[in-house]
Short mmCIF file of C-alpha atoms in Angstrom, two decimals:
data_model
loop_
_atom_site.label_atom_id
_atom_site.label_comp_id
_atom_site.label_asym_id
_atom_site.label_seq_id
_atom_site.Cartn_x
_atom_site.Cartn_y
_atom_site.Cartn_z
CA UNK S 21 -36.24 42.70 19.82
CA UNK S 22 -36.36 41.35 16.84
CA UNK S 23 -32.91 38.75 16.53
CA UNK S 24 -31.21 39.05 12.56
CA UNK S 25 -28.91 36.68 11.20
CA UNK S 26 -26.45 36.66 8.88
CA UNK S 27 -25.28 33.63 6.67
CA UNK S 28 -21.98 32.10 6.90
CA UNK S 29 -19.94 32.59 3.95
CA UNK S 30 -19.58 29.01 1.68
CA UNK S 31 -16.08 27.32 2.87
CA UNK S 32 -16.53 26.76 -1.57
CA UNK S 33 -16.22 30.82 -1.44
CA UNK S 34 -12.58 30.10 0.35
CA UNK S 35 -9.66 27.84 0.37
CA UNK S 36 -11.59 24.46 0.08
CA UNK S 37 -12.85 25.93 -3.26
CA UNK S 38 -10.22 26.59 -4.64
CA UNK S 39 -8.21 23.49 -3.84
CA UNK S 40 -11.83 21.64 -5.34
CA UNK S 41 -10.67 23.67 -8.62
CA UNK S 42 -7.26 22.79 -8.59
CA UNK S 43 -8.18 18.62 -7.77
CA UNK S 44 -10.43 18.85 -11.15
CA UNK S 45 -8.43 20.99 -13.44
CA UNK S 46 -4.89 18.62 -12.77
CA UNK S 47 -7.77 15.71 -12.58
CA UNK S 48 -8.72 17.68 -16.12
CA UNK S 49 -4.96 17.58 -17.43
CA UNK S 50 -3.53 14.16 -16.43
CA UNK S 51 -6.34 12.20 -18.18
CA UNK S 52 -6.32 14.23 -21.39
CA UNK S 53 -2.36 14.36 -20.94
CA UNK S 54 -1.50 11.01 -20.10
CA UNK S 55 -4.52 9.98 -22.28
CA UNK S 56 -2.41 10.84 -25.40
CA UNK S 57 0.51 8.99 -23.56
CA UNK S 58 -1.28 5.69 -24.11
CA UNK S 59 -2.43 6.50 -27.82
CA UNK S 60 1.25 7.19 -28.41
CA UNK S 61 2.25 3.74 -26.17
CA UNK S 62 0.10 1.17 -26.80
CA UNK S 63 -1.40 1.48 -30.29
CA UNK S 64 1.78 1.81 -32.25
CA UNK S 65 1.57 -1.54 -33.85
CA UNK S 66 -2.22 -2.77 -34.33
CA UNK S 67 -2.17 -2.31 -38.11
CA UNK S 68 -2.12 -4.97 -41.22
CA UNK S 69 0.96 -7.55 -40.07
CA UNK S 70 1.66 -5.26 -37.16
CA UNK S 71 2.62 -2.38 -39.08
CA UNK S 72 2.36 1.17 -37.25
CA UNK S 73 -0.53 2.55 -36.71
CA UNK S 74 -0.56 6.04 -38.93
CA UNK S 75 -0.38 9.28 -36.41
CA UNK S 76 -0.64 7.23 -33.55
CA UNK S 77 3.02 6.85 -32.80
CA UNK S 78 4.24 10.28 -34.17
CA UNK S 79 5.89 12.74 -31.58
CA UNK S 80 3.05 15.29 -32.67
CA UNK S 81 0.61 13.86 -30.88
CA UNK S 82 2.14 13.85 -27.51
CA UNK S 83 3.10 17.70 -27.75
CA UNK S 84 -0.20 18.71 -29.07
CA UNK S 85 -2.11 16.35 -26.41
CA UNK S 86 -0.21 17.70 -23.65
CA UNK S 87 -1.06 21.28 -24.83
CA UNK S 88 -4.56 20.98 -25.36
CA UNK S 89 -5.13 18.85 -21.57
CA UNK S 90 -3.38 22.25 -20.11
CA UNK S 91 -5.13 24.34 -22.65
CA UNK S 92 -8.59 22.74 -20.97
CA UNK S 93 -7.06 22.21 -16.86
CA UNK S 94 -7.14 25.88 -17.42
CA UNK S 95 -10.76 26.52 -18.25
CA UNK S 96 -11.93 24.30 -15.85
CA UNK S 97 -10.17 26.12 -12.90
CA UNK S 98 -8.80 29.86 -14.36
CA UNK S 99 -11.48 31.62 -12.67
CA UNK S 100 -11.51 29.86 -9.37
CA UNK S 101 -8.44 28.90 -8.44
CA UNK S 102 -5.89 30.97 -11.49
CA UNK S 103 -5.71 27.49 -12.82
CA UNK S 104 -2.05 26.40 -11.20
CA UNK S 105 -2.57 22.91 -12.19
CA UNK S 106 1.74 22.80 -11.25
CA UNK S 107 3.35 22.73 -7.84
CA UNK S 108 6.17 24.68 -9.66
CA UNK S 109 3.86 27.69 -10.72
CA UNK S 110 2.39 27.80 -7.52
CA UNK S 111 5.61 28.35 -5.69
CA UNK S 112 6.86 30.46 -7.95
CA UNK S 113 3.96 32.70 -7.38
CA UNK S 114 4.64 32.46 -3.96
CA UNK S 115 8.46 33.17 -4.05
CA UNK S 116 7.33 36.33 -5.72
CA UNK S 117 4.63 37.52 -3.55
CA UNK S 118 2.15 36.81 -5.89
CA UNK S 119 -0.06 34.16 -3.89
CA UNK S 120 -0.21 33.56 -0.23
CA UNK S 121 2.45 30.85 1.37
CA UNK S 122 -0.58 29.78 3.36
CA UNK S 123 -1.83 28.06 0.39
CA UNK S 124 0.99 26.26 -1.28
CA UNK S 125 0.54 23.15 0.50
CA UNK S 126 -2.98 23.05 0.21
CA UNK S 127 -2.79 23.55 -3.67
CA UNK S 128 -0.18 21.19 -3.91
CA UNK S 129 -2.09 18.54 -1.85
CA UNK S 130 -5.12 19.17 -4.78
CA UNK S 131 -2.95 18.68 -7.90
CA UNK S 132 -0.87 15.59 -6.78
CA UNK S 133 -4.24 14.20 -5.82
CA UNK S 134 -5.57 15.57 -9.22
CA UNK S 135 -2.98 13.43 -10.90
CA UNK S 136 -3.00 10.16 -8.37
CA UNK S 137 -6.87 9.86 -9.66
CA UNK S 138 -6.74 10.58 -13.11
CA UNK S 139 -3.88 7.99 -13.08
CA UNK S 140 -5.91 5.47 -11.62
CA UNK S 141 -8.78 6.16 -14.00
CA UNK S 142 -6.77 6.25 -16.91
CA UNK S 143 -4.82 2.36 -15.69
CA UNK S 144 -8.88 1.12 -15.46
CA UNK S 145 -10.03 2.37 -18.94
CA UNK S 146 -6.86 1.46 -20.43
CA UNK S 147 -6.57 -2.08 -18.48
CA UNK S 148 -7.13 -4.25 -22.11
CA UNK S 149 -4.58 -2.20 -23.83
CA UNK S 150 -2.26 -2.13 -20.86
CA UNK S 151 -2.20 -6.39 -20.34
CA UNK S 152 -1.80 -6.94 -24.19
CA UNK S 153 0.59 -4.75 -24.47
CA UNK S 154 2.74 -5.86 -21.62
CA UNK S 155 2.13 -9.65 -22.38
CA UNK S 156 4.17 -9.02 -25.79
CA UNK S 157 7.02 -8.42 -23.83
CA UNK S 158 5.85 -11.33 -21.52
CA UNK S 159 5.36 -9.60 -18.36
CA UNK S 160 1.95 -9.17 -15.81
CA UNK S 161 0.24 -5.72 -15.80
CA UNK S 162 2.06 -6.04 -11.94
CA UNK S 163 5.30 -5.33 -13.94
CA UNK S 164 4.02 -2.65 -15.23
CA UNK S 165 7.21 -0.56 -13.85
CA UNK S 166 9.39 -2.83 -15.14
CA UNK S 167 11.98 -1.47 -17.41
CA UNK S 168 10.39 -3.07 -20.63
CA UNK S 169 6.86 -2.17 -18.87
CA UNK S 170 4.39 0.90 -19.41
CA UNK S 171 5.28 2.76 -16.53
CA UNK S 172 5.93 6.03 -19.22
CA UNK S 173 2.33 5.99 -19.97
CA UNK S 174 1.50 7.39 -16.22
CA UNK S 175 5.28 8.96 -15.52
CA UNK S 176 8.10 10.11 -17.30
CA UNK S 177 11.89 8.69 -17.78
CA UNK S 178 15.23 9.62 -19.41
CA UNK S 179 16.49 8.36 -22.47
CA UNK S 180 18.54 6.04 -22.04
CA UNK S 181 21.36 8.10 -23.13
CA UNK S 182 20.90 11.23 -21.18
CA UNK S 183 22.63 11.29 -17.51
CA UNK S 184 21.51 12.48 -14.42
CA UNK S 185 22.44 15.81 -15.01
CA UNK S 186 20.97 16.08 -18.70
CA UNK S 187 17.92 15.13 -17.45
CA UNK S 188 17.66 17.44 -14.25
CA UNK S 189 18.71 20.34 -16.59
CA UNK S 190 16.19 19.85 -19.64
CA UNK S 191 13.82 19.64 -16.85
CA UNK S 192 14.72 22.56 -14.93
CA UNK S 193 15.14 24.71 -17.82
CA UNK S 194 11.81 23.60 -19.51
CA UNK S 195 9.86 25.14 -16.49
CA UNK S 196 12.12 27.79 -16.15
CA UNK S 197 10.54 28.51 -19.59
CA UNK S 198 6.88 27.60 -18.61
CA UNK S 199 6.96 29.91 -15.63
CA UNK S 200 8.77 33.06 -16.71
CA UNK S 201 6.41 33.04 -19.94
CA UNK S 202 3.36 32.61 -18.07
CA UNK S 203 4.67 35.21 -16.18
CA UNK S 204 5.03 37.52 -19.23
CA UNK S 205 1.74 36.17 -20.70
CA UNK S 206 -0.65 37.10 -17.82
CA UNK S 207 1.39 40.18 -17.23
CA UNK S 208 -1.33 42.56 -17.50
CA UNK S 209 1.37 45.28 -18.70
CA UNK S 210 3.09 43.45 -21.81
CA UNK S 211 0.45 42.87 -23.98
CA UNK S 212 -1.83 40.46 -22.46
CA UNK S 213 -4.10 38.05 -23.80
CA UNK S 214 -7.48 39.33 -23.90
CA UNK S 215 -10.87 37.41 -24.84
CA UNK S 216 -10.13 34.57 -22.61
CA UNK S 217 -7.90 32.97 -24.97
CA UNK S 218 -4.60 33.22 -22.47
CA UNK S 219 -5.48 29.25 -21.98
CA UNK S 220 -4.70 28.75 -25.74
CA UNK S 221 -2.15 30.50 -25.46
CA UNK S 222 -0.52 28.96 -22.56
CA UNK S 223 -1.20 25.19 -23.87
CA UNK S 224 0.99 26.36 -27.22
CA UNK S 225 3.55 27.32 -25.05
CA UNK S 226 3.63 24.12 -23.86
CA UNK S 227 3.51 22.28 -27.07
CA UNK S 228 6.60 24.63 -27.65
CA UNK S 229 8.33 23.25 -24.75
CA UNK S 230 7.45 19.97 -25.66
CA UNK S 231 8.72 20.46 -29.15
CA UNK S 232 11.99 21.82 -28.04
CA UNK S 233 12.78 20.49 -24.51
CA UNK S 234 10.16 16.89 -24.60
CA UNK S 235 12.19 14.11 -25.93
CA UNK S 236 15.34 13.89 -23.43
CA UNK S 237 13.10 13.36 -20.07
CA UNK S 238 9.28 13.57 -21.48
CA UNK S 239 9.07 16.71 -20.04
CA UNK S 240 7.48 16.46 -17.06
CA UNK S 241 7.78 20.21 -16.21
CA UNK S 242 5.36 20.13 -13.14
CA UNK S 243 5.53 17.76 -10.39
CA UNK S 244 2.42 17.16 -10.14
CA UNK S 245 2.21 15.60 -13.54
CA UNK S 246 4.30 13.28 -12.66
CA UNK S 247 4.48 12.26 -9.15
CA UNK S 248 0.83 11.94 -8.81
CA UNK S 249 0.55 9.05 -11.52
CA UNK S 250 3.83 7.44 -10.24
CA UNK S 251 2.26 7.21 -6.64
CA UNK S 252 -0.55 5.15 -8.14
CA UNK S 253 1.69 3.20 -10.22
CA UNK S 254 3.43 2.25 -7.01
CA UNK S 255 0.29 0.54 -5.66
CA UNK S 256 0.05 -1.54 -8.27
CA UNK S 257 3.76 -2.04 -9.08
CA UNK S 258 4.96 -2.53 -4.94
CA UNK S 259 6.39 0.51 -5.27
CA UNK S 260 8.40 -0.39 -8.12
CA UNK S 261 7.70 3.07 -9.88
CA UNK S 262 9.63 4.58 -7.33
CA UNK S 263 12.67 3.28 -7.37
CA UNK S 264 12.40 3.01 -11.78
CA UNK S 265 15.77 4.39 -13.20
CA UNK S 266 17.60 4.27 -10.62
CA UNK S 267 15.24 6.35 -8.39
CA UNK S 268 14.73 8.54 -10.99
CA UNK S 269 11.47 9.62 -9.32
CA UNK S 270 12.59 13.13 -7.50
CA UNK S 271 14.41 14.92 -10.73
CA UNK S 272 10.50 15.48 -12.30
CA UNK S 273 10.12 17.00 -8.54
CA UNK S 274 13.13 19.58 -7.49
CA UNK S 275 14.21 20.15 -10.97
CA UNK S 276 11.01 22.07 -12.08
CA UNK S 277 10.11 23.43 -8.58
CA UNK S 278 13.41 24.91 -8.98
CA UNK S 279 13.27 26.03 -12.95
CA UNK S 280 10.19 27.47 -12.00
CA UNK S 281 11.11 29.83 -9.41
CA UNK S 282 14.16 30.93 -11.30
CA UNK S 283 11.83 31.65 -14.18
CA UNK S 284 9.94 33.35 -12.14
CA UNK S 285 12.88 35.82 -10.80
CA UNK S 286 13.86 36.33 -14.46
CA UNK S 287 11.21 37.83 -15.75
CA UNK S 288 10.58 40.00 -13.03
CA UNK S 289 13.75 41.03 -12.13
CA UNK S 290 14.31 41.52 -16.01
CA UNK S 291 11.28 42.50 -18.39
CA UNK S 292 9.25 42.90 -15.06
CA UNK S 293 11.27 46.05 -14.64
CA UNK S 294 11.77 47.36 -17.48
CA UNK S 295 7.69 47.75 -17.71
CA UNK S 296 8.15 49.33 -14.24
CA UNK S 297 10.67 51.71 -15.01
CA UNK S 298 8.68 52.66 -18.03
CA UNK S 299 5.74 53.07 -15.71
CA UNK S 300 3.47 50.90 -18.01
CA UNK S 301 0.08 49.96 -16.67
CA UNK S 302 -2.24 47.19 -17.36
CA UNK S 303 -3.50 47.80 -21.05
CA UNK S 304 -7.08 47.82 -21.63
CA UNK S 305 -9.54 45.86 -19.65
CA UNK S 306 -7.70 42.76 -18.81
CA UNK S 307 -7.49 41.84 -15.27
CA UNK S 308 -4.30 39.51 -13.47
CA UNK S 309 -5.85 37.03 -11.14
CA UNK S 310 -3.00 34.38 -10.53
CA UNK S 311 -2.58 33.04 -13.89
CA UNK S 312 -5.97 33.81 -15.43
CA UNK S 313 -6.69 37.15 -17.64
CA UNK S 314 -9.98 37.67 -18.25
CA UNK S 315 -11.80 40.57 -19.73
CA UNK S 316 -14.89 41.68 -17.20
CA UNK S 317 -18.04 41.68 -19.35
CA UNK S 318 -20.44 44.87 -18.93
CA UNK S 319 -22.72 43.20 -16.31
CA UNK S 320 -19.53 43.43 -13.95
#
């Protein structure tokens, strides 16, 4: 009798795939993100006499850089993975039934890893900028934590102004925002985003956010983003990262995991039900995986 076999399905078809996704679109983000970071940072003053470099040091640039490195994290992973890229979307998905508790800490494992090596390839291609930059102030790229460091080029900080609880609220609110408007973007009910352009859509939210909410804390808004950079930083610094304004460190963590699950809540609780009670289904073609809408083309 003849024997048949059947293939195992690719562990790439499963969970490990989708964490592979979520690795290279916060891997994606970071070094685009925190790329911008060091234009802003350490080219300010290379001009005639040391006078500013033009664009370079303007606020623009960091809110437009940090929506076009989530504009492309999302590409990278949308289809795979919904293209979290934040351990604050991920849980709000979860809080709301909307992605399995089974794979939060995997996914959350792949984007602070995401971050921890973009950071470290970002310190390496930015290592000349980095020492001349820091020797102005006279201190070793080791002290690159130290208050009059670079640290902000990998993590984010409060101004020096704005208290504890300033800080933890810009940052809870600004991913309050993030998440209940990603929830209303890729809500396949209230006019979604069709022709795959719900990336570009979602970066200019953030470059919202970061026009509105970015200059008190840096707006961190996923702690991913930050945590993953700041754990790299603390090899090189002896941990000094860590302990940075005053242990600073755990605000860009609860703050947004918490925004983002209240965000989450509003909008469904809120316009969620509304488009229930109106019975409104998913307009045309556009199809709600995680955070990705995508139109099916005719060969699907």
């Amino acid at each position: 009798m003849a024997r048949q076999f059947t293939s195992r399905p690719s562990a790439l078809a499963g969970l490990w795939g989708e964490c592979i996704a979520e690795f290279f679109g916060t891997l994606i983000l970071l070094l685009f993100g925190d790329g911008c970071v060091a234009t802003f940072a350490l080219f300010t003053n290379i001009g005639a006499n040391n006078a500013a470099t033009p664009f370079a040091n303007e606020w623009i640039v960091i809110i437009l850089g940090w929506g076009l490195a989530v504009m492309l994290g999302i590409y990278v992973a949308g289809a795979i993975s919904g293209a979290h890229l934040n351990p604050a979307v991920t849980l709000a998905l979860a809080a709301r039934g909307k992605f399995s508790w089974g794979k939060v800490v995997p996914y959350w494992v792949a984007q602070v890893l995401g971050g921890f090596v973009a950071a470290a390839i970002l310190y390496f291609v930015y290592q000349g900028a980095l020492v001349h930059a820091l020797s102005l102030n006279h201190l070793t790229i080791g002290q690159i934590a130290d208050p009059n460091g670079y640290g902000g080029v990998f993590y984010t900080a409060p101004k020096p102004f704005v208290g504890t609880f300033g800080a933890f609220c810009d940052e809870f609110v600004g991913t309050a925002l993030l998440v209940g408007l990603i929830f209303a973007i890729t809500d396949g009910r209230n006019q979604p985003v069709q022709a795959n352009l719900n990336p570009l859509i979602i970066g200019l939210l953030v470059v919202a956010i970061g026009a509105s909410f970015g200059l008190n804390t840096g707006y961190a808004i996923n702690p991913a983003r930050d945590f993953g950079p700041r754990l790299w930083i603390a090899l090189v610094s002896g941990g000094a990262s860590l302990s940075a304004n005053n242990y600073y460190f755990w605000i860009p963590i609860v703050a947004p995991l918490l925004g983002g699950v209240v965000g989450a809540f509003i909008y469904d609780f809120t316009v969620g039900k509304v488009l229930e009670a109106r019975g409104l289904t998913k307009s045309g073609t556009a199809e709600t995986k995680g955070e990705a809408v995508r139109v099916p083309s005719e060969a699907e």
